[in-house]
mmCIF file of C-alpha atoms in Angstrom:
data_model
loop_
_atom_site.group_PDB
_atom_site.id
_atom_site.type_symbol
_atom_site.label_atom_id
_atom_site.label_comp_id
_atom_site.label_asym_id
_atom_site.label_seq_id
_atom_site.Cartn_x
_atom_site.Cartn_y
_atom_site.Cartn_z
ATOM 1 C CA MET A 1 161.740 109.895 108.567
ATOM 2 C CA ASN A 2 159.247 107.086 107.847
ATOM 3 C CA PHE A 3 156.269 107.448 110.064
ATOM 4 C CA ASP A 4 153.728 104.716 110.689
ATOM 5 C CA PRO A 5 150.379 106.194 109.394
ATOM 6 C CA ARG A 6 148.464 104.015 112.004
ATOM 7 C CA THR A 7 150.115 106.042 114.763
ATOM 8 C CA THR A 8 150.938 109.257 113.148
ATOM 9 C CA PRO A 9 148.183 112.122 113.168
ATOM 10 C CA ALA A 10 149.136 113.534 109.866
ATOM 11 C CA GLN A 11 147.186 113.948 106.631
ATOM 12 C CA PRO A 12 147.868 116.293 103.715
ATOM 13 C CA ASP A 13 145.377 119.016 104.924
ATOM 14 C CA VAL A 14 146.140 118.841 108.693
ATOM 15 C CA ALA A 15 148.684 117.371 111.142
ATOM 16 C CA ALA A 16 149.341 117.583 114.925
ATOM 17 C CA LYS A 17 151.290 120.534 115.939
ATOM 18 C CA HIS A 18 154.075 118.430 117.441
ATOM 19 C CA LEU A 19 154.827 117.176 113.929
ATOM 20 C CA GLU A 20 155.608 120.511 112.461
ATOM 21 C CA GLY A 21 158.859 120.392 110.680
ATOM 22 C CA GLU A 22 158.841 116.604 110.424
ATOM 23 C CA VAL A 23 155.890 115.943 108.027
ATOM 24 C CA THR A 24 154.265 117.895 105.223
ATOM 25 C CA ALA A 25 150.668 119.280 105.817
ATOM 26 C CA ALA A 26 148.708 122.316 104.823
ATOM 27 C CA ARG A 27 148.348 123.274 108.483
ATOM 28 C CA PHE A 28 149.306 122.225 112.035
ATOM 29 C CA VAL A 29 146.925 122.233 114.944
ATOM 30 C CA GLU A 30 147.021 121.466 118.672
ATOM 31 C CA GLY A 31 143.841 119.356 118.672
ATOM 32 C CA GLU A 32 141.116 119.183 121.145
ATOM 33 C CA GLU A 33 140.838 116.501 123.750
ATOM 34 C CA ARG A 34 137.757 114.438 123.729
ATOM 35 C CA GLU A 35 136.263 111.539 125.829
ATOM 36 C CA VAL A 36 134.509 108.446 124.433
ATOM 37 C CA ILE A 37 130.980 108.362 125.842
ATOM 38 C CA HIS A 38 129.682 105.316 123.916
ATOM 39 C CA GLU A 39 130.245 101.721 125.292
ATOM 40 C CA GLN A 40 132.594 101.266 122.412
ATOM 41 C CA ALA A 41 133.221 103.530 119.313
ATOM 42 C CA PRO A 42 134.394 102.170 115.991
ATOM 43 C CA VAL A 43 137.669 103.621 114.688
ATOM 44 C CA ARG A 44 137.645 103.536 110.975
ATOM 45 C CA ALA A 45 140.075 103.870 108.203
ATOM 46 C CA GLU A 46 137.893 106.399 106.515
ATOM 47 C CA PRO A 47 134.836 108.608 107.529
ATOM 48 C CA ALA A 48 132.098 106.223 106.482
ATOM 49 C CA PRO A 49 130.107 103.599 108.228
ATOM 50 C CA ASP A 50 131.177 100.748 105.820
ATOM 51 C CA ALA A 51 134.924 101.769 105.914
ATOM 52 C CA PRO A 52 137.170 99.250 107.445
ATOM 53 C CA LEU A 53 137.237 98.969 111.176
ATOM 54 C CA VAL A 54 140.856 99.495 112.325
ATOM 55 C CA THR A 55 140.269 99.333 116.248
ATOM 56 C CA GLU A 56 137.775 100.320 118.761
ATOM 57 C CA ALA A 57 137.780 102.950 121.422
ATOM 58 C CA LEU A 58 136.120 102.045 124.818
ATOM 59 C CA MET A 59 134.123 104.195 127.131
ATOM 60 C CA GLY A 60 136.177 106.694 129.050
ATOM 61 C CA GLU A 61 139.208 106.624 126.512
ATOM 62 C CA ARG A 62 140.584 110.003 125.663
ATOM 63 C CA ILE A 63 141.286 110.946 122.113
ATOM 64 C CA THR A 64 142.834 114.269 120.528
ATOM 65 C CA ILE A 65 140.610 115.395 117.644
ATOM 66 C CA TYR A 66 142.404 117.286 114.826
ATOM 67 C CA LYS A 67 139.535 117.709 112.448
ATOM 68 C CA SER A 68 135.935 116.717 111.683
ATOM 69 C CA ASN A 69 133.552 116.848 108.730
ATOM 70 C CA ASP A 70 130.017 117.738 108.083
ATOM 71 C CA GLU A 71 129.025 114.152 107.983
ATOM 72 C CA GLY A 72 129.501 113.569 111.616
ATOM 73 C CA TRP A 73 132.975 112.088 111.721
ATOM 74 C CA ALA A 74 135.931 113.151 113.740
ATOM 75 C CA TRP A 75 139.512 112.331 113.008
ATOM 76 C CA GLY A 76 142.225 111.920 115.801
ATOM 77 C CA GLN A 77 144.639 109.884 117.825
ATOM 78 C CA LEU A 78 143.792 107.749 120.891
ATOM 79 C CA ALA A 79 145.714 108.494 123.986
ATOM 80 C CA ASP A 80 146.234 104.885 125.213
ATOM 81 C CA ASP A 81 147.845 103.338 122.113
ATOM 82 C CA GLY A 82 148.316 106.079 119.721
ATOM 83 C CA TYR A 83 146.070 104.693 117.050
ATOM 84 C CA VAL A 84 144.653 107.147 114.450
ATOM 85 C CA GLY A 85 141.465 107.070 112.657
ATOM 86 C CA TRP A 86 137.998 108.281 112.185
ATOM 87 C CA LEU A 87 135.142 107.998 114.911
ATOM 88 C CA PRO A 88 131.587 108.886 114.899
ATOM 89 C CA ALA A 89 131.418 112.456 116.417
ATOM 90 C CA ASN A 90 128.407 111.740 118.546
ATOM 91 C CA ALA A 91 130.408 109.169 120.437
ATOM 92 C CA LEU A 92 132.647 112.049 121.857
ATOM 93 C CA LEU A 93 132.383 114.797 124.249
ATOM 94 C CA ALA A 94 134.574 117.213 126.074
ATOM 95 C CA PRO A 95 136.089 115.423 129.130
ATOM 96 C CA ARG A 96 133.808 115.100 132.081
ATOM 97 C CA GLU A 97 134.513 113.643 135.415
ATOM 98 C CA ALA A 98 138.023 111.890 135.638
ATOM 99 C CA PRO A 99 137.490 108.179 135.622
ATOM 100 C CA THR A 100 138.128 106.398 138.887
ATOM 101 C CA HIS A 101 137.017 102.747 138.059
ATOM 102 C CA LYS A 102 137.170 100.214 135.216
ATOM 103 C CA VAL A 103 135.037 97.448 134.180
ATOM 104 C CA THR A 104 136.530 94.027 135.080
ATOM 105 C CA ALA A 105 133.600 91.912 133.917
ATOM 106 C CA LEU A 106 133.433 90.926 130.186
ATOM 107 C CA ARG A 107 130.420 93.197 130.067
ATOM 108 C CA THR A 108 128.415 94.841 132.624
ATOM 109 C CA LEU A 109 125.178 96.819 132.919
ATOM 110 C CA ALA A 110 124.174 100.169 133.911
ATOM 111 C CA PHE A 111 120.661 100.687 135.353
ATOM 112 C CA PRO A 112 118.757 103.942 135.705
ATOM 113 C CA GLY A 113 118.165 103.161 139.491
ATOM 114 C CA PRO A 114 119.200 100.825 142.232
ATOM 115 C CA SER A 115 117.422 97.742 140.846
ATOM 116 C CA ILE A 116 118.392 95.006 138.528
ATOM 117 C CA LYS A 117 114.752 94.726 137.407
ATOM 118 C CA LEU A 118 114.957 98.064 135.646
ATOM 119 C CA PRO A 119 115.777 98.049 131.932
ATOM 120 C CA ALA A 120 119.551 98.501 131.379
ATOM 121 C CA VAL A 121 120.622 101.843 129.773
ATOM 122 C CA ALA A 122 124.202 100.802 128.858
ATOM 123 C CA MET A 123 126.385 97.665 128.673
ATOM 124 C CA PRO A 124 130.074 98.942 129.065
ATOM 125 C CA PRO A 125 132.687 96.253 128.175
ATOM 126 C CA LEU A 126 135.781 95.012 129.911
ATOM 127 C CA GLY A 127 138.347 97.835 130.205
ATOM 128 C CA ALA A 128 135.842 100.605 129.900
ATOM 129 C CA ARG A 129 136.511 103.422 132.420
ATOM 130 C CA LEU A 130 133.940 105.622 134.370
ATOM 131 C CA ALA A 131 133.730 107.923 137.356
ATOM 132 C CA VAL A 132 132.146 106.370 140.399
ATOM 133 C CA LEU A 133 130.566 108.989 142.661
ATOM 134 C CA ARG A 134 129.554 106.769 145.504
ATOM 135 C CA GLU A 135 128.431 103.182 146.359
ATOM 136 C CA GLN A 136 124.899 102.462 147.230
ATOM 137 C CA ASP A 137 123.949 99.027 148.487
ATOM 138 C CA ARG A 138 125.662 96.649 145.838
ATOM 139 C CA PHE A 139 125.873 99.303 143.147
ATOM 140 C CA ALA A 140 128.377 101.767 142.057
ATOM 141 C CA VAL A 141 126.722 105.095 141.200
ATOM 142 C CA SER A 142 128.166 106.901 138.111
ATOM 143 C CA PRO A 143 126.908 109.488 135.820
ATOM 144 C CA LEU A 144 126.217 106.479 133.563
ATOM 145 C CA GLY A 145 123.774 105.024 136.135
ATOM 146 C CA PHE A 146 123.939 102.281 138.717
ATOM 147 C CA LEU A 147 126.313 99.390 137.923
ATOM 148 C CA PRO A 148 127.059 96.248 139.880
ATOM 149 C CA ALA A 149 130.033 97.211 142.201
ATOM 150 C CA ARG A 150 131.431 93.661 141.812
ATOM 151 C CA HIS A 151 131.977 94.365 138.117
ATOM 152 C CA LEU A 152 134.144 97.300 138.681
ATOM 153 C CA ALA A 153 137.569 97.884 140.193
ATOM 154 C CA PRO A 154 139.743 101.039 140.924
ATOM 155 C CA LEU A 155 141.825 102.177 137.863
ATOM 156 C CA GLY A 156 144.835 100.931 139.561
ATOM 157 C CA HIS A 157 143.690 97.417 139.891
ATOM 158 C CA ARG A 158 145.715 94.756 137.964
ATOM 159 C CA GLU A 159 144.926 91.382 136.862
ATOM 160 C CA THR A 160 147.742 88.743 137.438
ATOM 161 C CA ASP A 161 147.227 86.290 134.719
ATOM 162 C CA PHE A 162 146.651 87.659 131.217
ATOM 163 C CA VAL A 163 146.333 84.249 129.849
ATOM 164 C CA ALA A 164 143.393 83.566 132.054
ATOM 165 C CA LEU A 165 141.837 86.830 131.132
ATOM 166 C CA ALA A 166 142.208 85.892 127.385
ATOM 167 C CA GLU A 167 140.500 82.530 128.078
ATOM 168 C CA ARG A 168 137.536 84.371 129.271
ATOM 169 C CA PHE A 169 136.911 85.457 125.649
ATOM 170 C CA LEU A 170 136.570 81.864 124.458
ATOM 171 C CA GLY A 171 133.614 81.709 122.072
ATOM 172 C CA ALA A 172 133.496 85.403 121.317
ATOM 173 C CA PRO A 173 133.220 86.104 117.573
ATOM 174 C CA TYR A 174 136.090 86.944 115.514
ATOM 175 C CA LEU A 175 135.896 90.723 114.375
ATOM 176 C CA TRP A 176 138.736 92.502 112.594
ATOM 177 C CA GLY A 177 139.582 95.457 114.667
ATOM 178 C CA GLY A 178 137.369 94.477 117.527
ATOM 179 C CA LYS A 179 138.264 94.751 121.175
ATOM 180 C CA THR A 180 135.256 93.498 123.167
ATOM 181 C CA ASN A 181 133.284 90.263 123.777
ATOM 182 C CA HIS A 182 130.996 91.419 120.998
ATOM 183 C CA GLY A 183 133.836 90.559 118.708
ATOM 184 C CA LEU A 184 137.655 90.935 118.618
ATOM 185 C CA ASP A 185 140.659 89.928 116.581
ATOM 186 C CA CYS A 186 143.941 88.289 117.680
ATOM 187 C CA SER A 187 145.883 91.418 118.529
ATOM 188 C CA GLY A 188 142.805 92.743 120.294
ATOM 189 C CA VAL A 189 142.711 89.731 122.595
ATOM 190 C CA VAL A 190 146.467 90.256 123.377
ATOM 191 C CA GLN A 191 146.094 94.031 123.926
ATOM 192 C CA ILE A 192 142.972 94.044 126.045
ATOM 193 C CA SER A 193 144.351 91.054 128.279
ATOM 194 C CA LEU A 194 147.826 92.675 128.736
ATOM 195 C CA ASN A 195 146.296 95.990 129.522
ATOM 196 C CA ALA A 196 144.084 94.634 132.254
ATOM 197 C CA CYS A 197 147.417 93.516 133.919
ATOM 198 C CA GLY A 198 148.843 96.860 133.734
ATOM 199 C CA ILE A 199 151.119 96.048 130.790
ATOM 200 C CA ALA A 200 151.219 98.666 127.904
ATOM 201 C CA CYS A 201 150.649 97.045 124.564
ATOM 202 C CA PRO A 202 150.342 98.290 121.072
ATOM 203 C CA ARG A 203 147.350 97.611 118.869
ATOM 204 C CA ASP A 204 148.524 95.404 115.878
ATOM 205 C CA SER A 205 150.344 92.037 115.863
ATOM 206 C CA ASP A 206 153.344 93.606 114.000
ATOM 207 C CA MET A 207 153.756 96.246 116.463
ATOM 208 C CA GLN A 208 153.429 93.864 119.424
ATOM 209 C CA GLU A 209 155.982 91.640 117.846
ATOM 210 C CA ARG A 210 158.486 94.550 117.756
ATOM 211 C CA ALA A 211 157.651 95.900 121.209
ATOM 212 C CA LEU A 212 156.755 93.015 123.557
ATOM 213 C CA GLY A 213 159.260 90.500 125.338
ATOM 214 C CA VAL A 214 162.393 88.816 124.461
ATOM 215 C CA PRO A 215 162.849 86.204 121.720
ATOM 216 C CA VAL A 216 162.805 82.425 122.678
ATOM 217 C CA ASN A 217 162.834 79.227 120.924
ATOM 218 C CA VAL A 218 159.604 77.772 119.662
ATOM 219 C CA LYS A 219 160.694 74.419 120.995
ATOM 220 C CA ASP A 220 160.568 75.856 124.577
ATOM 221 C CA LEU A 221 157.110 77.187 124.645
ATOM 222 C CA ARG A 222 155.696 78.209 128.063
ATOM 223 C CA ARG A 223 152.387 79.585 129.244
ATOM 224 C CA GLY A 224 152.067 83.329 128.270
ATOM 225 C CA ASP A 225 154.579 83.118 125.350
ATOM 226 C CA LEU A 226 153.267 84.979 122.185
ATOM 227 C CA VAL A 227 153.698 83.215 118.875
ATOM 228 C CA PHE A 228 153.791 85.538 115.815
ATOM 229 C CA TRP A 229 153.176 85.100 112.152
ATOM 230 C CA LYS A 230 152.839 87.760 109.570
ATOM 231 C CA GLY A 231 149.498 89.372 110.674
ATOM 232 C CA HIS A 232 148.683 87.061 113.294
ATOM 233 C CA VAL A 233 149.503 86.306 117.058
ATOM 234 C CA ALA A 234 148.606 83.429 119.368
ATOM 235 C CA ILE A 235 148.928 83.057 123.147
ATOM 236 C CA VAL A 236 150.502 79.832 124.662
ATOM 237 C CA ARG A 237 148.032 78.418 127.062
ATOM 238 C CA ASP A 238 150.037 75.398 128.032
ATOM 239 C CA PRO A 239 152.587 73.245 126.366
ATOM 240 C CA THR A 240 150.087 71.744 123.974
ATOM 241 C CA THR A 241 147.420 74.582 123.236
ATOM 242 C CA PHE A 242 147.101 78.108 121.932
ATOM 243 C CA VAL A 243 144.260 80.581 122.684
ATOM 244 C CA HIS A 244 143.783 82.999 119.803
ATOM 245 C CA ALA A 245 141.138 84.758 117.896
ATOM 246 C CA ASN A 246 141.259 83.633 114.359
ATOM 247 C CA ALA A 247 139.283 83.670 111.129
ATOM 248 C CA PHE A 248 139.510 79.817 110.656
ATOM 249 C CA HIS A 249 137.300 79.243 113.720
ATOM 250 C CA MET A 250 135.667 82.725 113.456
ATOM 251 C CA ALA A 251 135.999 82.933 117.188
ATOM 252 C CA VAL A 252 138.497 83.091 119.981
ATOM 253 C CA ALA A 253 139.356 79.379 120.388
ATOM 254 C CA LEU A 254 141.606 76.869 121.995
ATOM 255 C CA GLU A 255 143.512 75.074 119.377
ATOM 256 C CA PRO A 256 146.398 72.286 119.629
ATOM 257 C CA ILE A 257 149.657 74.092 119.022
ATOM 258 C CA ALA A 258 150.840 71.439 116.514
ATOM 259 C CA GLU A 259 147.691 71.627 114.587
ATOM 260 C CA ALA A 260 147.564 75.473 114.500
ATOM 261 C CA ILE A 261 151.223 75.704 113.391
ATOM 262 C CA ALA A 262 150.660 73.020 110.524
ATOM 263 C CA ARG A 263 147.296 74.569 109.505
ATOM 264 C CA ILE A 264 148.832 78.079 109.306
ATOM 265 C CA ALA A 265 151.915 76.714 107.552
ATOM 266 C CA ALA A 266 149.704 74.950 104.965
ATOM 267 C CA ALA A 267 148.141 78.334 104.211
ATOM 268 C CA GLY A 268 151.501 79.737 103.382
ATOM 269 C CA SER A 269 152.583 81.456 106.674
ATOM 270 C CA GLU A 270 155.549 80.437 108.887
ATOM 271 C CA ILE A 271 156.245 81.575 112.438
ATOM 272 C CA THR A 272 158.263 84.676 112.427
ATOM 273 C CA SER A 273 159.138 84.816 116.276
ATOM 274 C CA VAL A 274 158.185 83.854 119.687
ATOM 275 C CA LYS A 275 158.280 86.396 122.439
ATOM 276 C CA ARG A 276 158.404 85.848 126.287
ATOM 277 C CA LEU A 277 157.088 88.809 128.521
#
């Protein structure tokens, strides 16, 4: 069988126990569950700070760790989308209180006490999860600190318009592998926006093209359609504009559909499909 290495926790020296008999590895282990405790943690292709960023893990996400090294890196698989990679070990801890809420603002602040005049101790991004112990005045109190309650919602909360949510990232810088307003890529915009609406979404654009929606004609574009090229995806905002993170603008940008299609075609890439959710 051919396994996608992006979502298959297997290397020559170690692999997940559930893959025993299906892949070749020196040993098979159950792995240990960990929780991401940093605002966002880089997931890299190799255990080095200058290795390519393949995705990011957000605060509160769970990951199964299968091995670690002496340089402070841990290798494992994210529970949410199954992505595999190396994370800084200091960004992980054994699971603590089960998350009860998620961040719904692009970025919120955690204060050490119930005052916005105190210096912030953390800045969790949209989609980060945390346990809320109680509410006090206008704050949600968590082990992280005091956060504006209006920036949080229960885990079961669902946004209703993923295109509108994607538009909130307009102007955010383009970052290969990024998933927050500090930087994100085309498929990151799609994934974080759909996840906020309760729609499961793979990480990369080719995975999204295979997994999401039904094919429609490019001449019949509607708001929310996803337009795919090799290595790229854009969201139809209205009959004349896309919203997408792209390296041409180096940002999440609005772009006239006709201009974007022509520009990308001139660079040698044609539309591979249009999907409607």
